Coordinates of C-alpha atoms in Angstrom, one line a residue:
Chain A
M1 CA 0.0 0.0 0.0
K2 CA 2.0 3.0 -1.2
T3 CA 1.3 6.5 -0.1
P4 CA 0.3 8.8 -3.0
L5 CA 3.1 11.1 -4.0
R6 CA 0.8 14.2 -3.5
A7 CA 0.6 13.3 0.2
I8 CA 4.3 12.7 0.6
I9 CA 5.2 16.0 -1.0
G10 CA 2.5 17.9 0.9
F11 CA 3.5 16.5 4.3
I12 CA 7.2 16.1 4.1
G13 CA 8.1 18.6 1.4
P14 CA 8.0 21.8 3.4
S15 CA 10.5 20.4 6.0
I16 CA 12.8 19.0 3.4
I17 CA 12.9 22.2 1.4
L18 CA 13.6 24.4 4.4
L19 CA 16.3 22.0 5.8
L20 CA 17.9 22.0 2.3
I21 CA 17.9 25.8 2.1
F22 CA 18.9 26.6 5.6
M23 CA 20.9 23.5 6.8
L24 CA 22.3 21.3 4.1
I25 CA 23.2 23.6 1.2
P26 CA 24.8 26.1 3.6
I27 CA 27.2 23.4 4.9
V28 CA 28.5 22.9 1.4
V29 CA 28.5 26.6 0.7
S30 CA 30.4 27.2 4.0
L31 CA 33.1 24.9 2.9
V32 CA 33.4 26.6 -0.5
I33 CA 33.5 30.1 1.1
S34 CA 36.3 28.9 3.4
F35 CA 38.5 28.5 0.3
T36 CA 37.9 32.1 -0.8
D37 CA 39.0 35.6 0.4
F38 CA 35.4 36.6 0.9
D39 CA 35.4 40.0 2.7
V40 CA 33.3 43.0 3.4
Y41 CA 33.5 44.2 -0.2
A42 CA 32.4 40.9 -1.5
I43 CA 29.1 41.0 0.5
Y44 CA 27.7 43.6 -2.0
D45 CA 29.4 42.1 -5.0
W46 CA 30.0 38.4 -4.8
G47 CA 32.2 38.6 -7.9
R48 CA 35.0 40.3 -5.8
A49 CA 35.7 37.1 -3.9
S50 CA 38.3 34.7 -5.4
F51 CA 39.5 31.2 -4.6
I52 CA 42.7 31.1 -2.6
G53 CA 43.0 27.4 -1.9
F54 CA 44.0 26.5 1.6
E55 CA 45.3 30.0 2.5
N56 CA 42.7 30.6 5.2
Y57 CA 43.5 27.3 6.9
V58 CA 47.2 27.9 6.7
N59 CA 46.7 31.4 8.2
L60 CA 44.5 29.9 10.9
M61 CA 47.1 27.4 11.9
Q62 CA 49.6 30.3 12.3
D63 CA 47.1 32.6 14.1
P64 CA 48.0 32.8 17.8
L65 CA 44.5 34.1 18.6
F66 CA 42.9 31.0 17.1
W67 CA 45.1 28.8 19.2
R68 CA 44.3 30.9 22.2
A69 CA 40.6 30.5 21.6
L70 CA 41.0 26.8 21.0
L71 CA 42.9 26.3 24.3
N72 CA 40.5 28.5 26.2
T73 CA 37.5 26.5 24.9
L74 CA 39.2 23.2 25.7
Y75 CA 40.0 24.5 29.2
A76 CA 36.4 25.4 29.8
L77 CA 35.3 22.0 28.4
V78 CA 37.7 20.0 30.5
V79 CA 36.7 21.7 33.7
A80 CA 33.0 22.3 33.1
M81 CA 32.1 18.9 31.7
P82 CA 33.1 16.7 34.6
L83 CA 31.7 19.3 37.1
T84 CA 28.4 19.3 35.3
V85 CA 28.1 15.5 35.1
V86 CA 29.2 14.9 38.7
L87 CA 26.9 17.6 40.1
A88 CA 23.9 16.5 38.0
L89 CA 24.3 12.8 38.8
S90 CA 24.8 13.5 42.5
F91 CA 21.7 15.7 42.9
A92 CA 19.7 13.3 40.7
T93 CA 20.7 10.5 43.0
L94 CA 19.7 12.5 46.1
I95 CA 16.3 13.5 44.5
N96 CA 15.6 9.9 43.4
R97 CA 15.9 8.5 47.0
E98 CA 12.6 7.1 48.2
A99 CA 12.8 9.1 51.4
T100 CA 13.4 12.5 49.8
Y101 CA 10.7 15.1 50.3
F102 CA 9.5 17.6 47.7
K103 CA 11.1 15.8 44.7
N104 CA 9.2 17.7 42.1
F105 CA 9.8 21.1 43.8
F106 CA 13.5 20.5 43.8
K107 CA 13.5 19.3 40.2
V108 CA 11.6 22.3 39.0
S109 CA 13.7 24.8 41.0
F110 CA 16.9 23.3 39.8
Y111 CA 15.7 23.6 36.2
L112 CA 15.1 27.3 36.4
P113 CA 18.7 28.3 35.4
S114 CA 18.5 26.1 32.4
I115 CA 15.6 27.8 30.8
T116 CA 16.9 31.3 31.6
N117 CA 18.1 33.6 28.9
T118 CA 21.9 33.5 29.1
V119 CA 22.4 37.1 28.0
A120 CA 20.1 38.4 30.7
I121 CA 21.4 36.2 33.5
A122 CA 25.0 36.9 32.5
I123 CA 24.4 40.6 33.3
V124 CA 23.1 39.6 36.7
W125 CA 26.2 37.4 37.3
A126 CA 28.5 40.2 36.2
W127 CA 26.9 42.3 38.9
M128 CA 27.2 39.5 41.5
L129 CA 30.9 39.0 40.5
N130 CA 31.6 42.7 40.9
P131 CA 34.8 42.8 43.1
D132 CA 33.6 45.7 45.4
Y133 CA 29.8 45.5 45.6
G134 CA 29.2 41.9 44.4
L135 CA 27.2 39.3 46.3
I136 CA 29.9 36.7 45.8
N137 CA 32.8 38.6 47.3
W138 CA 30.5 39.8 50.1
F139 CA 29.7 36.1 50.9
L140 CA 33.4 35.1 50.8
G141 CA 34.1 38.1 53.1
L142 CA 31.8 36.5 55.7
F143 CA 34.4 33.8 56.0
G144 CA 37.3 36.2 56.0
I145 CA 38.2 35.4 52.4
Q146 CA 39.2 38.3 50.2
G147 CA 37.5 37.5 46.9
P148 CA 39.4 38.1 43.6
N149 CA 38.6 40.7 40.9
W150 CA 36.7 37.9 39.1
L151 CA 36.1 39.3 35.6
G152 CA 39.0 41.7 35.6
D153 CA 41.7 39.2 36.3
P154 CA 43.0 36.9 33.5
I155 CA 43.4 34.0 36.0
W156 CA 39.8 34.3 37.4
A157 CA 37.9 35.3 34.3
M158 CA 37.6 31.8 32.8
P159 CA 36.6 30.2 36.1
S160 CA 33.8 32.9 36.3
V161 CA 32.6 31.9 32.9
I162 CA 32.7 28.2 33.8
M163 CA 30.7 28.9 37.0
L164 CA 27.9 30.5 34.9
V165 CA 28.0 27.7 32.3
V166 CA 27.8 24.9 35.0
W167 CA 25.1 26.7 37.0
K168 CA 23.0 26.8 33.8
A169 CA 23.6 23.2 32.7
V170 CA 23.2 21.2 35.9
G171 CA 19.4 21.4 36.2
Y172 CA 18.7 20.1 32.7
N173 CA 21.0 17.1 33.2
I174 CA 19.4 16.4 36.6
I175 CA 16.2 15.7 34.8
L176 CA 17.9 13.4 32.3
F177 CA 19.6 11.5 35.1
T178 CA 16.5 11.2 37.3
A179 CA 14.7 9.7 34.3
G180 CA 17.6 7.2 33.8
L181 CA 17.6 6.3 37.5
Q182 CA 13.9 5.6 37.6
N183 CA 14.4 3.0 34.8
I184 CA 16.8 0.9 36.9
P185 CA 14.8 -2.2 38.0
D186 CA 14.5 -2.6 41.8
Y187 CA 15.5 -6.3 41.8
L188 CA 19.1 -5.3 40.9
Y189 CA 19.4 -3.4 44.1
E190 CA 17.6 -6.2 46.1
A191 CA 20.0 -8.7 44.7
A192 CA 23.0 -6.6 45.6
E193 CA 21.7 -6.0 49.1
L194 CA 21.3 -9.8 49.6
D195 CA 24.9 -10.1 48.6
G196 CA 25.8 -7.7 51.4
A197 CA 26.8 -4.7 49.2
S198 CA 26.9 -1.4 51.0
R199 CA 24.9 1.5 49.5
F200 CA 28.1 3.0 48.1
Q201 CA 29.0 -0.4 46.5
Q202 CA 25.4 -0.5 45.1
F203 CA 25.9 2.9 43.6
L204 CA 29.2 1.8 42.0
H205 CA 28.2 -1.6 40.8
V206 CA 24.5 -1.2 40.0
T207 CA 23.7 2.5 39.4
I208 CA 26.7 3.5 37.4
P209 CA 26.6 0.5 35.0
S210 CA 22.9 0.8 34.5
L211 CA 23.2 4.5 33.8
R212 CA 25.8 4.0 31.1
P213 CA 23.5 5.0 28.2
T214 CA 22.3 8.2 30.0
I215 CA 25.8 9.1 31.0
F216 CA 26.9 8.7 27.4
F217 CA 24.1 10.8 26.1
V218 CA 24.8 13.5 28.6
T219 CA 28.5 13.7 28.0
V220 CA 28.1 13.7 24.2
M221 CA 25.5 16.5 24.3
T222 CA 27.6 18.5 26.9
V223 CA 30.8 18.3 24.9
I224 CA 28.9 19.5 21.7
G225 CA 27.3 22.3 23.7
Y226 CA 30.5 23.5 25.5
L227 CA 32.6 23.5 22.3
Q228 CA 30.1 26.1 21.1
L229 CA 30.7 28.4 24.1
F230 CA 29.8 31.9 23.1
E231 CA 27.1 33.8 25.0
E232 CA 28.7 33.6 28.5
P233 CA 32.1 35.1 27.5
Y234 CA 30.5 37.5 25.1
M235 CA 28.4 39.0 27.9
L236 CA 30.7 38.6 30.9
T237 CA 34.0 39.6 29.5
A238 CA 33.8 40.1 25.7
G239 CA 36.6 37.6 25.5
G240 CA 38.9 39.6 27.8
P241 CA 40.9 40.3 29.9
L242 CA 43.9 39.7 27.7
N243 CA 41.9 37.3 25.6
S244 CA 41.7 34.9 28.6
T245 CA 38.1 34.0 27.8
L246 CA 38.2 34.2 24.0
S247 CA 36.3 31.1 22.8
I248 CA 36.2 29.6 19.3
V249 CA 32.7 30.9 18.4
L250 CA 33.5 34.3 19.9
Y251 CA 36.5 34.5 17.6
L252 CA 34.4 33.3 14.7
Y253 CA 31.8 36.0 15.4
R254 CA 34.5 38.7 15.7
Q255 CA 36.2 37.7 12.4
G256 CA 32.9 37.1 10.6
F257 CA 30.6 39.8 11.8
R258 CA 32.9 42.5 13.2
F259 CA 35.5 42.5 10.5
F260 CA 33.4 40.7 7.9
K261 CA 36.2 38.4 7.0
L262 CA 33.6 35.8 6.0
G263 CA 36.1 33.5 4.2
Y264 CA 38.4 33.3 7.2
A265 CA 35.4 32.9 9.6
S266 CA 34.1 30.0 7.5
S267 CA 37.4 28.2 7.9
I268 CA 37.1 28.7 11.7
A269 CA 33.5 27.3 11.5
F270 CA 34.8 24.3 9.6
M271 CA 37.5 23.6 12.1
L272 CA 34.9 23.7 14.9
F273 CA 32.7 21.4 12.9
L274 CA 35.6 18.9 12.5
M275 CA 36.4 19.1 16.2
I276 CA 32.8 18.4 17.2
F277 CA 32.6 15.6 14.7
A278 CA 36.0 14.1 15.9
L279 CA 35.1 14.3 19.6
T280 CA 31.7 12.8 19.1
Y281 CA 33.1 10.0 17.0
M282 CA 35.8 9.3 19.6
Q283 CA 33.1 9.0 22.3
M284 CA 31.0 6.8 20.2
S285 CA 33.8 4.4 19.3
A286 CA 35.0 4.4 23.0
R287 CA 31.5 3.3 23.9
R288 CA 31.4 0.6 21.2
S289 CA 34.6 -1.0 22.4
E290 CA 33.2 -1.1 25.9
V291 CA 30.1 -3.1 24.9
Chain B
M1 CA 9.4 -1.0 46.3
R2 CA 12.4 -1.1 48.6
S3 CA 11.8 0.3 52.0
R4 CA 14.5 0.7 54.4
K5 CA 15.0 2.6 57.6
V6 CA 16.6 5.9 56.9
S7 CA 18.5 7.5 59.7
P8 CA 17.4 11.1 60.6
I9 CA 21.1 12.2 60.2
E10 CA 21.1 11.0 56.6
Q11 CA 17.8 12.8 55.9
V12 CA 19.1 16.1 57.3
A13 CA 22.3 15.8 55.3
V14 CA 20.6 15.0 52.0
H15 CA 18.0 17.7 52.3
G16 CA 20.7 20.1 53.5
L17 CA 22.7 19.5 50.3
L18 CA 19.5 19.9 48.1
I19 CA 18.7 23.1 49.9
I20 CA 22.2 24.5 49.3
W21 CA 21.9 23.9 45.5
L22 CA 18.4 25.3 45.7
L23 CA 19.8 28.5 47.1
I24 CA 22.6 28.6 44.5
S25 CA 20.0 28.1 41.8
V26 CA 17.5 30.7 43.0
I27 CA 19.6 33.5 44.6
P28 CA 20.7 35.1 41.3
F29 CA 17.0 35.5 40.4
V30 CA 16.1 37.0 43.8
W31 CA 19.1 39.4 43.6
M32 CA 18.1 40.4 40.1
V33 CA 14.5 41.2 41.1
S34 CA 15.6 43.0 44.3
T35 CA 18.2 45.2 42.5
S36 CA 15.7 46.1 39.8
F37 CA 13.6 47.9 42.3
K38 CA 16.4 49.9 43.8
G39 CA 16.9 53.6 43.4
P40 CA 20.3 55.0 42.3
G41 CA 21.4 55.5 45.9
E42 CA 20.8 52.0 47.0
I43 CA 22.8 50.0 44.5
F44 CA 26.2 50.6 45.8
I45 CA 25.5 49.9 49.5
F46 CA 27.7 47.4 51.1
P47 CA 27.0 45.0 52.7
P48 CA 24.2 44.2 50.1
R49 CA 20.6 44.9 51.1
W50 CA 18.2 42.2 50.1
I51 CA 15.1 44.2 50.3
P52 CA 15.1 47.7 48.9
R53 CA 14.3 50.3 51.5
N54 CA 12.5 52.6 49.0
P55 CA 11.4 50.3 46.2
T56 CA 10.8 52.1 43.0
F57 CA 9.3 51.3 39.6
N58 CA 11.4 53.9 37.9
N59 CA 13.9 51.5 36.4
Y60 CA 11.0 49.8 34.5
I61 CA 9.4 53.0 33.5
D62 CA 12.7 54.4 32.2
L63 CA 13.3 51.1 30.3
F64 CA 10.1 51.5 28.3
Q65 CA 10.1 55.3 28.0
E66 CA 13.8 56.1 27.4
M67 CA 15.2 52.9 26.1
N68 CA 12.0 52.0 24.1
F69 CA 12.0 48.4 25.4
G70 CA 8.4 48.0 24.1
R71 CA 9.6 47.5 20.6
P72 CA 12.1 44.6 21.2
F73 CA 9.5 43.1 23.6
L74 CA 6.9 43.0 20.8
N75 CA 9.5 41.8 18.3
S76 CA 10.4 38.9 20.6
V77 CA 6.8 38.0 21.1
L78 CA 6.0 38.1 17.4
V79 CA 9.1 36.2 16.3
S80 CA 8.9 33.5 19.0
L81 CA 5.2 32.9 18.5
S82 CA 5.4 32.8 14.6
T83 CA 8.5 30.6 14.7
T84 CA 7.0 28.2 17.2
F85 CA 3.6 27.9 15.4
L86 CA 5.2 27.2 12.0
S87 CA 7.9 24.9 13.3
V88 CA 5.4 22.7 15.3
L89 CA 3.0 22.6 12.3
I90 CA 5.6 21.4 9.7
A91 CA 7.4 19.1 12.2
T92 CA 4.1 17.4 13.1
M93 CA 3.3 17.0 9.4
A94 CA 6.7 15.6 8.6
G95 CA 6.7 13.4 11.7
Y96 CA 3.4 11.9 10.5
G97 CA 4.9 11.3 7.1
F98 CA 8.0 9.6 8.4
A99 CA 6.1 7.6 10.9
K100 CA 3.2 6.3 8.8
F101 CA 3.8 6.8 5.1
H102 CA 5.1 4.0 2.8
F103 CA 7.6 5.0 0.2
K104 CA 11.0 4.1 -1.1
N105 CA 14.1 5.4 0.7
K106 CA 11.9 6.8 3.6
N107 CA 14.4 5.7 6.3
L108 CA 17.4 7.0 4.3
L109 CA 15.8 10.4 4.0
F110 CA 15.0 10.4 7.7
L111 CA 18.6 9.6 8.6
F112 CA 19.6 12.5 6.4
I113 CA 17.4 14.8 8.5
L114 CA 18.7 13.2 11.7
G115 CA 22.2 14.0 10.6
T116 CA 21.5 17.7 10.6
I117 CA 20.9 17.7 14.3
M118 CA 24.6 17.1 14.7
V119 CA 25.5 20.2 12.7
P120 CA 26.5 23.2 14.8
G121 CA 24.5 26.4 13.9
Q122 CA 27.7 28.4 13.5
I123 CA 28.6 26.5 10.3
T124 CA 25.5 27.5 8.5
M125 CA 25.4 31.0 9.9
I126 CA 27.6 32.7 7.3
P127 CA 26.0 31.3 4.1
V128 CA 22.5 31.9 5.5
F129 CA 23.5 35.5 6.4
L130 CA 24.7 35.9 2.8
L131 CA 21.5 34.4 1.4
L132 CA 19.3 36.6 3.6
S133 CA 21.3 39.7 2.6
R134 CA 20.9 38.7 -1.1
L135 CA 17.1 38.4 -0.6
N136 CA 17.0 41.7 1.3
L137 CA 15.7 39.9 4.4
L138 CA 18.2 41.3 6.8
N139 CA 16.4 43.3 9.5
T140 CA 13.0 41.8 8.7
Y141 CA 10.7 39.5 10.6
W142 CA 11.0 36.8 7.9
G143 CA 14.8 36.9 8.2
L144 CA 14.4 36.2 11.9
I145 CA 11.8 33.5 11.5
L146 CA 12.5 31.6 8.3
P147 CA 15.9 29.9 9.2
A148 CA 14.5 28.7 12.5
I149 CA 11.3 27.0 11.2
A150 CA 12.7 23.7 10.0
N151 CA 13.9 21.9 13.1
A152 CA 15.3 18.4 12.7
F153 CA 14.9 17.7 16.4
N154 CA 11.2 18.5 16.4
I155 CA 10.7 16.2 13.3
F156 CA 12.5 13.4 15.1
F157 CA 10.5 13.9 18.3
M158 CA 7.1 13.9 16.5
R159 CA 8.1 10.9 14.4
Q160 CA 9.0 8.8 17.5
Y161 CA 5.7 9.8 19.1
I162 CA 3.4 9.2 16.1
M163 CA 5.0 5.8 15.5
G164 CA 3.1 4.8 18.7
V165 CA -0.2 5.5 17.1
P166 CA -1.8 2.1 16.3
D167 CA -1.8 1.3 12.5
E168 CA -5.2 -0.3 12.9
L169 CA -6.8 3.2 13.5
I170 CA -5.3 4.4 10.2
E171 CA -6.1 1.3 8.2
A172 CA -9.7 1.4 9.4
A173 CA -10.1 5.0 8.3
K174 CA -8.5 4.2 5.0
I175 CA -11.0 1.4 4.4
D176 CA -13.8 3.9 4.9
G177 CA -12.2 6.0 2.2
A178 CA -10.3 8.6 4.2
H179 CA -7.2 10.1 2.6
E180 CA -4.0 11.2 4.4
G181 CA -5.2 14.8 5.1
W182 CA -8.3 13.6 6.8
I183 CA -6.4 11.1 8.9
F184 CA -3.9 13.7 9.9
F185 CA -6.5 16.2 11.2
R186 CA -9.0 13.7 12.7
I187 CA -6.7 11.0 14.1
I188 CA -3.1 12.1 14.3
L189 CA -3.5 15.6 15.6
P190 CA -5.8 14.8 18.5
L191 CA -3.5 11.9 19.6
A192 CA -0.2 13.7 19.2
R193 CA -1.2 16.6 21.4
P194 CA 1.1 15.8 24.4
A195 CA 4.2 15.6 22.0
M196 CA 3.1 18.8 20.3
A197 CA 2.9 20.5 23.7
A198 CA 6.4 19.4 24.5
I199 CA 8.0 20.7 21.3
T200 CA 5.9 23.9 21.4
I201 CA 7.5 24.7 24.8
F202 CA 11.0 23.7 23.7
T203 CA 10.8 25.7 20.4
F204 CA 9.3 28.7 22.1
T205 CA 12.0 28.7 24.8
G206 CA 14.7 28.3 22.2
S207 CA 13.4 31.1 20.1
W208 CA 12.8 33.4 23.0
N209 CA 16.4 32.9 24.2
N210 CA 18.0 32.9 20.8
F211 CA 20.8 35.4 20.7
L212 CA 23.5 34.8 18.1
W213 CA 21.1 34.8 15.1
P214 CA 19.2 38.0 15.9
L215 CA 22.6 39.6 16.8
I216 CA 23.7 39.0 13.2
I217 CA 20.4 39.4 11.4
A218 CA 18.8 42.3 13.3
T219 CA 21.4 45.1 13.4
D220 CA 18.8 47.8 13.1
E221 CA 17.5 49.0 16.5
S222 CA 13.9 48.8 15.5
M223 CA 14.4 45.0 14.8
Y224 CA 16.2 44.1 18.0
T225 CA 14.8 41.2 19.9
L226 CA 14.8 41.3 23.7
P227 CA 18.2 39.5 24.2
V228 CA 19.9 41.8 21.7
A229 CA 18.4 44.9 23.4
V230 CA 19.5 43.6 26.8
S231 CA 23.0 42.8 25.6
V232 CA 23.3 46.4 24.3
L233 CA 22.0 47.7 27.6
G234 CA 24.5 45.6 29.4
G235 CA 27.3 47.0 27.3
Q236 CA 26.3 50.7 27.3
Y237 CA 25.0 51.7 30.7
T238 CA 27.5 50.1 33.1
E239 CA 26.7 52.7 35.7
N240 CA 23.0 52.0 35.7
I241 CA 23.0 48.5 37.2
A242 CA 19.4 48.7 38.4
M243 CA 18.1 49.4 34.9
Q244 CA 20.1 46.4 33.6
M245 CA 18.6 44.2 36.2
A246 CA 15.1 45.5 35.2
G247 CA 16.0 44.6 31.6
S248 CA 17.0 41.1 32.6
V249 CA 13.7 40.7 34.6
I250 CA 11.8 41.6 31.4
V251 CA 13.6 38.9 29.4
I252 CA 13.6 36.2 32.1
L253 CA 10.2 36.5 33.9
P254 CA 7.8 35.8 31.0
L255 CA 9.6 32.5 30.3
I256 CA 9.7 31.5 33.9
I257 CA 5.9 32.1 34.1
V258 CA 5.4 30.0 31.0
F259 CA 7.6 27.3 32.4
L260 CA 5.9 27.1 35.8
F261 CA 2.6 26.4 34.1
T262 CA 4.0 23.9 31.6
Q263 CA 6.8 22.2 33.6
R264 CA 5.0 18.8 33.4
Y265 CA 5.4 18.8 29.6
F266 CA 8.9 20.1 29.8
I267 CA 10.1 17.3 32.1
K268 CA 8.2 14.7 30.2
G269 CA 9.7 15.9 26.9
I270 CA 13.3 15.9 28.2
T271 CA 12.8 12.5 29.7
F272 CA 11.5 11.2 26.4
T273 CA 14.5 12.7 24.6
G274 CA 16.9 11.0 27.0
M275 CA 15.3 7.7 26.5
K276 CA 15.4 7.9 22.7
G277 CA 18.8 9.6 22.5

């Protein structure tokens, strides 16, 4: 029983056409542009752009700011990802206990940062991180700790960005983890208990292995998301001080839409794409070899 | 169910930890709202004052009168609602097609769509910007709406859900002579409502919070969406903290209200994603 072509075109057509125009063709075009010297003059007259082979990529490899952005982004990723996963899994485990009160209230409250507009809340964080009047240094002062000049100090700026990123991400992942925890059958725990496993051992040998798929999903999505770090450093520090919070996407935005070097920016975009692809692929093959 | 005696010490410790994270989650919002009602004299008081002594609405009034925040607010409402409506509509249609139609290469085509979920938005940004500039759609509503309508995740989500609709229902309708359109409106739409509610909320949230796109597409002040207007406010008026906080409240509060009313669908939707992911 084949579906009439009219129905197929009518129902699936709009999505396919829009995805082609705004997703698939642009990927190819982006690759093409990355081999040209497309700049601000070419925007009004595309004929002014010419092919320059791999020149953008060669320049990129010799661009100290690109390496800076790459290292900064990886720094954020390496610190923020484990923090996010560990915090989210810990709180999900606490919420999921039978004896925990107000489960839904906690879940919903923890999720608030995740739906919040990053730009707007970053302004609030910038104010809380203010070295003289900020809430955070006031709080540290209660314990006699002299808080740093968070956003003004190249050493502390990236940790500030990471704080905001993790604060926003934990709640969403708590929900994913609680869903995963609820799917673990009770008899596994009962069996472990009969074998005399302590609760910590149960967590290690029952919970963690059963949660493998969820942990995998969370880490893959988190890596993809954190590699695209942009709004937090854009708002908190604009990439400063001394480029200490310059991220790959922030650098791409600067090159592409401040200086309108669209050819160069496209080569940055492609490098990012390759990195995301490579890291995702590595995680997938690591998972396959485990099974 | 497992039931075990839980020691009171453990209960206190667990709830203590949860309350600490609750405070960390919520305090920035409380601080934002509190500061937004402070007058110029009260911002730089140390130690910080949680409740303004002379609360004032002036920051909000200034925001709409001097900064013309009404325009970006309306822009955001219009763009988010249009994007969401169109996106949910075509995703539900395509989801139905991929779940229930029979044609050659259906699954291959679907894998193709699924692949686009993995593509970071930054890579398509530059070509789409050029396309929109060629079509004279920069600084227009269509320029803000069009690129966001086709959403591979939404199509995937709807397909997974509609696959659960029993084939017998559809076959029975077909025997009675119903065509695909009738089936879609009479059988699929009523049954797919919970999934549509979930993607409606996700898409609206995503659109409302979208920043990088409008930053590039809407360079004209009259076309700013709320996040862009707030980012400009955050960059310009560094001395007027209270007004910045008021601006943040205007962006954040509507979405929190929507969320509190719809959190059931939110949590269900995320859970569903995690299961299928």
